[in-house]
XYZ file of C-alpha atoms in Angstrom:
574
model
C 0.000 0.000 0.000
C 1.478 3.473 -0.980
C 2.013 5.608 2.108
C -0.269 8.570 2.703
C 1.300 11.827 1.226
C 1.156 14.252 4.362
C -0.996 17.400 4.330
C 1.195 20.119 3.533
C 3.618 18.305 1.365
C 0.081 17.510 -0.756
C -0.536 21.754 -0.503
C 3.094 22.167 -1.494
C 2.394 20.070 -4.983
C -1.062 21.822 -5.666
C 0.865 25.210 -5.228
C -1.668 26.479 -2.693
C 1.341 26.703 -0.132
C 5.126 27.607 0.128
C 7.834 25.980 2.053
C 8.229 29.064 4.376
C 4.527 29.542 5.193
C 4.284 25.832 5.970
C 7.040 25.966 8.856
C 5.049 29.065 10.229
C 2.099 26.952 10.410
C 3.398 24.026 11.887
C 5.219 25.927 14.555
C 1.914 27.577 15.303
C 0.686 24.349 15.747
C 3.011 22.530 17.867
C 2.559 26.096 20.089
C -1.514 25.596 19.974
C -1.751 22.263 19.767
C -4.558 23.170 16.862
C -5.087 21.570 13.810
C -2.984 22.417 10.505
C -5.834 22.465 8.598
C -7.814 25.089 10.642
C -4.087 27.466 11.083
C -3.647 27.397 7.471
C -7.182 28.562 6.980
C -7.503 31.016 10.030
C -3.837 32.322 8.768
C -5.662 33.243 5.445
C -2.766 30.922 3.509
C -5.495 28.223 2.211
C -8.827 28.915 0.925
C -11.113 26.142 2.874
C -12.888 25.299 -0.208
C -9.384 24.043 -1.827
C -8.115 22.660 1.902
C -10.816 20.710 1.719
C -10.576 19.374 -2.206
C -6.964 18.471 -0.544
C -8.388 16.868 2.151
C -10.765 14.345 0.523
C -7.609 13.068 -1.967
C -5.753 12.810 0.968
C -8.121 11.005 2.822
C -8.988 8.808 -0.126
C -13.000 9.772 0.154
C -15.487 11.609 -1.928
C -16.167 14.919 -2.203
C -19.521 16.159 -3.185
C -21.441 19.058 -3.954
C -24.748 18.880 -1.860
C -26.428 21.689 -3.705
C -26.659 19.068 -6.254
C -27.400 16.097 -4.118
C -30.570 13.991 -4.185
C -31.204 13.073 -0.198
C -32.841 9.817 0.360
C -35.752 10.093 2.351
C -35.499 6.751 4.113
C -31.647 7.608 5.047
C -33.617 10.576 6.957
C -35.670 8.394 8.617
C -33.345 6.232 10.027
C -30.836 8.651 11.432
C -31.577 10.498 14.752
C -32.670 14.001 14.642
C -30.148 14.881 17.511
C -27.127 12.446 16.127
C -27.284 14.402 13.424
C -27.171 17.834 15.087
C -24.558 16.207 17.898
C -22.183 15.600 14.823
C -22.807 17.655 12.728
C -23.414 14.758 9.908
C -26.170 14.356 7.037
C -27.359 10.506 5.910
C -27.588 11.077 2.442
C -28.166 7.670 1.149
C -29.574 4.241 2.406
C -28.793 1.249 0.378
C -29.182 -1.920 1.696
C -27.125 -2.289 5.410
C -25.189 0.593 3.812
C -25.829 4.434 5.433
C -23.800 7.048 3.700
C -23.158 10.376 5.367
C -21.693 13.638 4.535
C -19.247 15.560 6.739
C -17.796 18.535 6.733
C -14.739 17.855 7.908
C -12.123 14.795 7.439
C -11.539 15.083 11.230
C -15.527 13.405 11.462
C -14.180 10.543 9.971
C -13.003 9.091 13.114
C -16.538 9.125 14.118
C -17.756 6.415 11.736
C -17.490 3.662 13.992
C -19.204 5.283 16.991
C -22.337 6.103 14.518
C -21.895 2.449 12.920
C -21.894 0.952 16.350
C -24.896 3.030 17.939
C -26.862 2.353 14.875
C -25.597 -0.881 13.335
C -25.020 -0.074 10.097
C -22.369 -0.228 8.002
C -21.526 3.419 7.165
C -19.612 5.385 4.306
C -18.149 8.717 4.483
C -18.280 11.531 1.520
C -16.827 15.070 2.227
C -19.542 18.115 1.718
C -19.494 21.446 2.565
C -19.795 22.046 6.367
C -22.515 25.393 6.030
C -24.544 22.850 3.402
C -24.451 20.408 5.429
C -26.132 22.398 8.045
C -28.379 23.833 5.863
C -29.639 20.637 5.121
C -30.197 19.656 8.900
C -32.138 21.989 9.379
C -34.410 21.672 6.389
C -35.376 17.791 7.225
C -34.756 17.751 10.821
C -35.675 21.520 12.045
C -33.100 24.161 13.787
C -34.061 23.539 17.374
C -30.954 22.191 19.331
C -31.805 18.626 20.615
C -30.824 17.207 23.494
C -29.636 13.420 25.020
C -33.293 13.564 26.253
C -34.698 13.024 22.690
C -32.133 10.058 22.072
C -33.593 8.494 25.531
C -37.147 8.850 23.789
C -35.892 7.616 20.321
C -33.981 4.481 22.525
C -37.010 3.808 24.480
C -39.254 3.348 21.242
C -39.542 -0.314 21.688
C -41.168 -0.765 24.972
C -41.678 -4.293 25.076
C -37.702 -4.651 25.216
C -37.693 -2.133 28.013
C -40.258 -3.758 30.037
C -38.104 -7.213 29.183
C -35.079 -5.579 30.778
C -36.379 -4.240 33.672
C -37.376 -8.038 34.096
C -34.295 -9.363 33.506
C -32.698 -6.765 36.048
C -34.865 -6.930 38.859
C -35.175 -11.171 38.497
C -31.248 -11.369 38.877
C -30.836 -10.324 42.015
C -27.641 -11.706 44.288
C -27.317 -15.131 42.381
C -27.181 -13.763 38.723
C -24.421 -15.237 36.798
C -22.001 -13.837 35.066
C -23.205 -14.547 31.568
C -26.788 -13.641 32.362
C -24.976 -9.949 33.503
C -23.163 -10.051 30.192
C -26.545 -10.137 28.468
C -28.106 -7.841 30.399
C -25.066 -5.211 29.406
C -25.331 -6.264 25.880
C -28.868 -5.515 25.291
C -29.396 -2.710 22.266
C -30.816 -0.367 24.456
C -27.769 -0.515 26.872
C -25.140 0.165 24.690
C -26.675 3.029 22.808
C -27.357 4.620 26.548
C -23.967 4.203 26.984
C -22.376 5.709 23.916
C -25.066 8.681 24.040
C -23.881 9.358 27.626
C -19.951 9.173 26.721
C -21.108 11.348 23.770
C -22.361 14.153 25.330
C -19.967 14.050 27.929
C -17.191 14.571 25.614
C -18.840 17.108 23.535
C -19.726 19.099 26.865
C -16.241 19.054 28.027
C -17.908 17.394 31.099
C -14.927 16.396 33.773
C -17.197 13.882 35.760
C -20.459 11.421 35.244
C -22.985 10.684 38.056
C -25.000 7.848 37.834
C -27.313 7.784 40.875
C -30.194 5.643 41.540
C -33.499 6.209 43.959
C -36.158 4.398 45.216
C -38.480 6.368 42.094
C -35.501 7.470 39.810
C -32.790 7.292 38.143
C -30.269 10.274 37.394
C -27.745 10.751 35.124
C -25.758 14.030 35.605
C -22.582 15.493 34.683
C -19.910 18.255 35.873
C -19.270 21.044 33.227
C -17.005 24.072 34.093
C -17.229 22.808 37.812
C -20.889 22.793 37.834
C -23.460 19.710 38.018
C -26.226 19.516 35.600
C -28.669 16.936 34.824
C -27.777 14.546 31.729
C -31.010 12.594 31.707
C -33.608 10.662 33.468
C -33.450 7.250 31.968
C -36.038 4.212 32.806
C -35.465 2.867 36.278
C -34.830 -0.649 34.607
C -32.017 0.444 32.820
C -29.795 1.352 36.050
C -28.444 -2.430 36.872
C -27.763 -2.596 33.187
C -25.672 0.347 32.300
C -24.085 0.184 35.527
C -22.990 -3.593 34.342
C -22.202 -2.441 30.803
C -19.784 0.325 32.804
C -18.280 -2.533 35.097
C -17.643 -4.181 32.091
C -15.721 -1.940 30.451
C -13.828 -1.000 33.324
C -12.545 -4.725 33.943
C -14.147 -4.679 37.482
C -16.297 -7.951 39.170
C -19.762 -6.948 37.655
C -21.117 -9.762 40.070
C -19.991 -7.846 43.052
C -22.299 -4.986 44.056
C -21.777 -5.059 48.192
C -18.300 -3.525 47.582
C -17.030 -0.789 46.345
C -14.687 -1.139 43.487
C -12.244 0.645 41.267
C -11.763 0.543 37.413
C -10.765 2.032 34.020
C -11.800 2.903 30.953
C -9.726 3.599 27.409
C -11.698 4.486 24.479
C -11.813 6.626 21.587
C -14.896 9.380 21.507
C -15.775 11.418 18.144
C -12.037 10.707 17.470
C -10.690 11.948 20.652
C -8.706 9.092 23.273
C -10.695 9.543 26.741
C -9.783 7.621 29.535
C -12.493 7.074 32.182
C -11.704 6.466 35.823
C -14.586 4.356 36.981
C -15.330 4.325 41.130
C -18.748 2.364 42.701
C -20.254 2.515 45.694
C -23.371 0.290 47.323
C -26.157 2.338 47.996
C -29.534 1.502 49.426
C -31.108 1.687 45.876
C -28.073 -0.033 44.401
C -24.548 0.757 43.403
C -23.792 4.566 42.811
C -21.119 4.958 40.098
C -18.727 8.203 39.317
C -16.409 8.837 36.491
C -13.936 11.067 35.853
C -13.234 12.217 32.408
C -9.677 12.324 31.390
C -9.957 13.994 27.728
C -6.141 13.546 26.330
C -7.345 14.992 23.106
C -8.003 18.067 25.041
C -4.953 20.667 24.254
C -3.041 21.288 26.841
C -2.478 25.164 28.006
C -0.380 27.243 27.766
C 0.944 30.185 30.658
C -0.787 32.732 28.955
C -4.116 30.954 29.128
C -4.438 30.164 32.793
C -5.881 33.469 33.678
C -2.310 34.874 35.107
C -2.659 38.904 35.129
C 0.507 40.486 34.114
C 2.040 40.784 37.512
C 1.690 37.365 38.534
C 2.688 35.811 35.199
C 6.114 37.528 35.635
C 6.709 36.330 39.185
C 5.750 32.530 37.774
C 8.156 33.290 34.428
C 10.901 34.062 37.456
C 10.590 30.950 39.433
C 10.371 28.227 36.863
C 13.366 29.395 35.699
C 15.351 28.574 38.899
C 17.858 26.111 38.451
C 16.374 23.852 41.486
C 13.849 23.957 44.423
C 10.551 23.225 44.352
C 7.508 24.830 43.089
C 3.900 23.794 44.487
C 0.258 24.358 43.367
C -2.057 23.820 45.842
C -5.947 23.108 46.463
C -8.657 20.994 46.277
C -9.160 18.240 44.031
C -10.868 20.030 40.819
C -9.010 23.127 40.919
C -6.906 22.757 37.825
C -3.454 22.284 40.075
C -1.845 19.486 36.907
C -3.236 21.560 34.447
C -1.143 24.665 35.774
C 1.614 22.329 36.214
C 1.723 21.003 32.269
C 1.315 24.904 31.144
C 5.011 25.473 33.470
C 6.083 22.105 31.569
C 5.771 23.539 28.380
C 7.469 26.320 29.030
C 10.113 24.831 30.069
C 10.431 21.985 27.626
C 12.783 22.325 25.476
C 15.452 19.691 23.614
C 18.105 20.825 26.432
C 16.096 19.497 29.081
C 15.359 16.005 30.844
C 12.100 16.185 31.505
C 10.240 13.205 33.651
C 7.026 13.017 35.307
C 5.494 10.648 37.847
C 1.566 10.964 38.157
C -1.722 9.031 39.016
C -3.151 8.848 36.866
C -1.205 10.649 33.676
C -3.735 13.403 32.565
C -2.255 14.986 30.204
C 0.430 13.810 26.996
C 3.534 16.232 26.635
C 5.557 15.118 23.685
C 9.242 15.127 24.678
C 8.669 13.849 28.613
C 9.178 10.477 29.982
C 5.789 9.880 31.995
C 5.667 7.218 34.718
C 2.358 6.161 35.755
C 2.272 5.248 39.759
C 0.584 1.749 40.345
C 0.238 1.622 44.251
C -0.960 -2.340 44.340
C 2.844 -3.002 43.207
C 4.769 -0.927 45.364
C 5.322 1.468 42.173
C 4.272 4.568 45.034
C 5.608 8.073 43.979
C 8.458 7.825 46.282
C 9.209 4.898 45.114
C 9.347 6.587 41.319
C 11.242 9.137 41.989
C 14.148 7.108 43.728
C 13.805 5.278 40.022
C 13.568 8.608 38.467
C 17.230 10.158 39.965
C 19.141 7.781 38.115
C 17.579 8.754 35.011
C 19.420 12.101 34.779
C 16.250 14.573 34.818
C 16.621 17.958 35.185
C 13.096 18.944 35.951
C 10.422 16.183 37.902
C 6.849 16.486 38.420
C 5.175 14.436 40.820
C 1.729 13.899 40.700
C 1.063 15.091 44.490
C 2.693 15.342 47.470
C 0.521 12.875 49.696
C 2.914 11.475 52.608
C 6.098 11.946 54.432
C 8.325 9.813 51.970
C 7.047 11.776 48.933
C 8.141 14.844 51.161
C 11.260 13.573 51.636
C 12.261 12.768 48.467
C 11.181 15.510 46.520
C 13.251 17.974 48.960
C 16.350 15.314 48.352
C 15.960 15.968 44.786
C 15.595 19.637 44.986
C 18.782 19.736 47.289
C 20.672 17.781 44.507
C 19.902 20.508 41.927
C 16.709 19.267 39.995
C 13.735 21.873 39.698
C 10.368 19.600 41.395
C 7.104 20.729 40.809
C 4.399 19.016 42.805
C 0.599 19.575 43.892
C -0.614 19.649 47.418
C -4.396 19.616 48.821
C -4.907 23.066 51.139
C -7.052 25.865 50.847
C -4.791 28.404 50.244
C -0.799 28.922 50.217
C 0.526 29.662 53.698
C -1.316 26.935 54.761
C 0.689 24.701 52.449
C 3.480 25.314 54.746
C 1.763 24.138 58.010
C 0.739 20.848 55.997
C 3.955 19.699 54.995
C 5.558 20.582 58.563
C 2.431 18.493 59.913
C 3.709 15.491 57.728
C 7.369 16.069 60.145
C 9.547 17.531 57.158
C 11.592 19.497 58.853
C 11.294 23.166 58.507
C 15.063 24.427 57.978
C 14.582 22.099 54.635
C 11.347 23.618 53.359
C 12.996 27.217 53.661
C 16.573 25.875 51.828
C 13.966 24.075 49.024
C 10.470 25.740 48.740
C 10.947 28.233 46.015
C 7.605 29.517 45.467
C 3.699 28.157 45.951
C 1.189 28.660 43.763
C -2.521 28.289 45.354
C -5.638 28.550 43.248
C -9.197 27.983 42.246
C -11.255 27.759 39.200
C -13.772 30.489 38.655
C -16.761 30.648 35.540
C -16.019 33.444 32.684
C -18.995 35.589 32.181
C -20.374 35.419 28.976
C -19.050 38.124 26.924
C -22.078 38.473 24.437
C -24.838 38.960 27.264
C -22.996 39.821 30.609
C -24.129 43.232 32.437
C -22.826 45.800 34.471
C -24.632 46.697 37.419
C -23.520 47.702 41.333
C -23.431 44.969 44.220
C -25.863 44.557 47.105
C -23.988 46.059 50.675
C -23.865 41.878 51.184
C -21.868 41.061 48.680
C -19.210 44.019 49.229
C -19.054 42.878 52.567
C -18.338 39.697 51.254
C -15.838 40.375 49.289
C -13.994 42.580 51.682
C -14.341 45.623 50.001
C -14.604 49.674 51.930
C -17.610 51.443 49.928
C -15.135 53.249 48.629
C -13.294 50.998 46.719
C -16.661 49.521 45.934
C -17.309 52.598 44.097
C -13.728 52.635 41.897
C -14.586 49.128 40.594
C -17.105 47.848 37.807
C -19.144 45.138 38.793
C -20.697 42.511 35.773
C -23.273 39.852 36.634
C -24.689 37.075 33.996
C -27.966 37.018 32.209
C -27.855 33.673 29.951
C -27.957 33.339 26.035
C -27.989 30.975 23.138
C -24.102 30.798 23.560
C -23.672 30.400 27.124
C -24.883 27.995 30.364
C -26.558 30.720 32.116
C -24.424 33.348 31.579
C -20.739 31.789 31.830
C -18.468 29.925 29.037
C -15.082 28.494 30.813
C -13.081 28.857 33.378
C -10.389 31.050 34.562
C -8.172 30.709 37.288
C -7.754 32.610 40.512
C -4.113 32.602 41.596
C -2.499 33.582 44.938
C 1.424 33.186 44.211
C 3.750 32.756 47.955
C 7.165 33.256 47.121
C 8.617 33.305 50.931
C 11.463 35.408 52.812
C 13.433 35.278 55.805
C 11.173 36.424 58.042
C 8.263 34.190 56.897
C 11.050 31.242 57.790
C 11.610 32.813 60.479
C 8.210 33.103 62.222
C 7.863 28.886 60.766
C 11.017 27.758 62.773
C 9.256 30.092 65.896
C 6.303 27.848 65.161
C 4.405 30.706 65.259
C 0.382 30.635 64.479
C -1.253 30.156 61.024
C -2.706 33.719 61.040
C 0.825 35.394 61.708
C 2.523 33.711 59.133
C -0.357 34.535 56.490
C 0.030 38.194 58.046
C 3.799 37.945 57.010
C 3.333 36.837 53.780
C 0.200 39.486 52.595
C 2.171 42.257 54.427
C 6.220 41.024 53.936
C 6.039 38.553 51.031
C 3.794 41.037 49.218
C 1.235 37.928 48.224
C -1.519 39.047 46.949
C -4.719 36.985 48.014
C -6.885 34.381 46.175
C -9.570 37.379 47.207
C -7.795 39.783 46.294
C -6.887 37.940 42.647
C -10.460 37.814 42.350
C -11.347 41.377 42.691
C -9.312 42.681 40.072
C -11.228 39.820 37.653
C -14.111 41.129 38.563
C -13.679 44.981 37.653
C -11.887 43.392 34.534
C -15.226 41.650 33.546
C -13.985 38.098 33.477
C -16.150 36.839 36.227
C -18.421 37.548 38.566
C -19.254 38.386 42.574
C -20.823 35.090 43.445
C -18.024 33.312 41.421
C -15.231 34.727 43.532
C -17.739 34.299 46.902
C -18.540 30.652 45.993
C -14.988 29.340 45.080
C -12.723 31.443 47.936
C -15.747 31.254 51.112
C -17.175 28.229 49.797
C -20.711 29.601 49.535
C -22.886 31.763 47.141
């Protein structure tokens, strides 16, 4: 088989591309992480129309002009209204077991098997122009957005097979075998729950799944930019079998429901690798199950996207560049610690560096870094790793979290033998970070020869930037914030509404940041064992840190979030 020509070598040949402007666009893309494809276009180097032409040779698939396209009816009929509008696909044609679809983008190819497996077709691919292709959605399946609520509906058409599996489910009880449980997962209905749920969750940018049942329900919901929302409501019958189609997947004892139990999940989601960590836990309506959501297709950020304001990015651009000592982000789980990590990591990898990290689980995949994965029920613990890890040469290690004594311990050895560490810790804000680790017995007089700098934070919601509004705070929420009614009074307050573009007025997340680099006399008042409250005293007043609070406040008279957003995330109410 001839290998496949490579996409700008192919826009090289057609003369739609120079040398020189290729190497701009693919070192804009190893920066971004983005797709050639879309650079070259945004760039204004490619006309889409031709990237595309490019893209179907390439890709070894049809191209077709839909403006000239017969649709088949029945093709239509078979294809869900809200598949369609989830990816962005048209069925054009229905022969036989054969469903063709157009998509507007080669990317969408990876999503043939998903849609084949969901609907059990075979399916073919042809390449059409994206804004026809919507077009034509709307025209035979109408523009309102559809939800996972009309693919429960469409699922649940057949109610006889429902009412069969809420048989099977209930009859099984603690003596079910294994291959009865297998069936049970492997009923139609199941698996398309399953994939639906996956789906959305990936297209959401969901970072967790809830499956919870009740004595009269059961709800599916999900975590988007650290909120919960509800997924769906599916038929009470259909808990014990997704929750054994999950088990399954995750490799765990699907027979075993009076335990809680551990597993994991690798699969590929419209084209993008996810790994799922799977947890149970029996309830007295049955087994609760949570997921995390690992995306590794997601890109991974960079410094300038963490929501650093100018001040605090140059104090971070200062202490990753120390030649050793150790750097920590702290606080609690959720708060996008690793993902601030990874953005200092790619700063600072470059081909002169040894780069090695130790994690559990590995979130993220930086090209050019040796990544160790812990596995605790071995001995492999991160102590344990990074002993390994010394003799490997590196000049920069992160480990996935400082949890115990021994990690403690080692990571200061490391630091003291001139590698840079960066490392997560679980405290609400920094100063506190310094109690912790002398709680775990590490000696102070090493923390102040090793502890370079620590980085606390928390995630906030952007405000919409199409329908946010100024307006001025109640007396409450000044107080709240900490604020004189005179500085009140200098600053512009912005509070959501909630459009078409938006989940009630927010889009993303931002970070809040309060950055500890310490001094002497912070040390000082640590080897005094002096209280918690004098030492953060020291550092606002000495150190010069600026609070999470008072991060917060400058985001909000910047219009990038909102009171309640700072309230909820720093006081832990709103």
């Amino acid at each position: 088989m001839a290998e496949r020509k490579l996409l700008g070598e192919m826009l090289i040949e057609a003369g739609l591309l120079t040398e020189k402007q290729l190497e701009e666009a693919l070192k804009e893309q190893v920066k971004t992480g983005r797709f050639l494809g879309r650079i070259l276009v945004e760039k204004g180097l490619v006309d889409e129309k031709e990237l595309k032409r490019v893209l179907s040779l390439q890709a070894g698939i049809e191209m077709i002009d839909l403006k000239n396209t017969v649709i088949d009816k029945n093709a239509i009929s078979v294809f869900p209204s809200a598949l369609a509008k989830t990816y962005n696909v048209l069925p054009i044609k229905l022969e036989k077991n054969v469903l063709t679809l157009a998509v507007g983008d080669t990317l969408s190819l990876n999503i043939q098997d998903d849609i084949s497996f969901i609907l059990g077709y075979k399916i073919k691919m042809v390449l059409a122009d994206e804004d026809d292709i919507k077009e034509n959605i709307n025209v035979y399946y109408g523009s309102e957005l559809e939800t996972i609520d009309d693919l429960i509906k469409w699922i649940s058409q057949d109610m006889s097979e429902m009412e069969e599996l809420e048989t099977i489910a209930s009859a099984s009880g603690e003596y079910a075998t294994i291959t009865s449980l297998e069936e049970i997962a492997s009923l139609p209905p199941v698996v398309k729950l399953f994939d639906l749920i996956l789906l959305q969750t990936v297209r959401d940018n969901a970072s967790d799944v809830h499956l919870e049942p009740f004595e009269n329900d059961f709800r599916v919901r999900y975590r988007v930019d650290g909120v919960l929302y509800d997924m769906v409501h599916p038929p009470k019958g259909l808990a014990f079998a997704l929750f054994c189609r999950f088990k399954i997947m995750a490799s765990m004892d699907i027979a075993e429901r009076r335990l809680p139990q551990d597993g994991r999940i690798e699969l590929s989601v419209m084209g993008r690798p996810v790994d799922l960590r799977v947890n149970t836990v029996p309830t007295v309506f049955g087994e609760c199950l949570a997921i995390r959501v690992l995306d590794r297709g997601k890109t991974i950020f960079d410094m300038e996207n963490l929501g650093l304001l100018k001040e605090d990015m140059e104090t971070v651009e200062k202490l990753i560049h120390k030649p050793h000592g150790i750097i920590l982000a702290t606080g609690p789980t959720g708060c996008g610690k690793t993902t601030t990590l990874y953005a200092l990591l790619r700063k600072l990898n470059t081909p002169e560096v040894k780069l090695i990290t130790t994690e559990d689980p590995v979130e993220y995949m930086l090209e050019g870094a040796v990544q160790v994965p812990v596995k605790e029920s071995i001995g492999l613990t991160f102590a344990a790793c990074i002993r390994s890890i010394l003799r490997q040469d590196p000049d920069i290690i992160l480990v996935g979290e400082v949890r115990d004594f021994d990690t403690a311990q080692m990571a200061i050895q490391s630091s003291l033998t001139g590698h840079l560490v960066l490392s997560t810790l679980h405290t609400n804000d920094a100063p506190t970070t310094i109690m912790r680790l002398v709680d775990m017995k590490v000696e102070p007089f090493l923390l102040a020869s090793t502890i370079e700098g620590i980085i606390a934070q928390r995630l906030v919601r952007i405000l919409c930037p199409r329908c946010k509004e100024e307006y001025r705070p109640s007396k409450q929420e000044i107080i709240e914030l900490g604020l004189s009614e005179e500085r009140a009074e200098q600053l512009k307050f912005y509070k959501p509404v909630g459009c078409p573009f938006c989940r009630g007025g927010y889009k993303g997340r931002t970070g809040l940041f309060e950055i500890l680099i310490p001094n002497e006399a912070l040390w000082r008042a640590v080897l005094q064992n002096r209280p918690l409250g004098e030492i953060r005293e020291i550092a606002v007043n000495e150190c010069k840190m600026k609070t999470l609070v008072d991060d917060g406040i400058e985001k909000i008279n910047l219009g990038i979030t909102s009171v309640e957003e700072v309230i909820k995330e720093v006081h832990g109410y709103g």
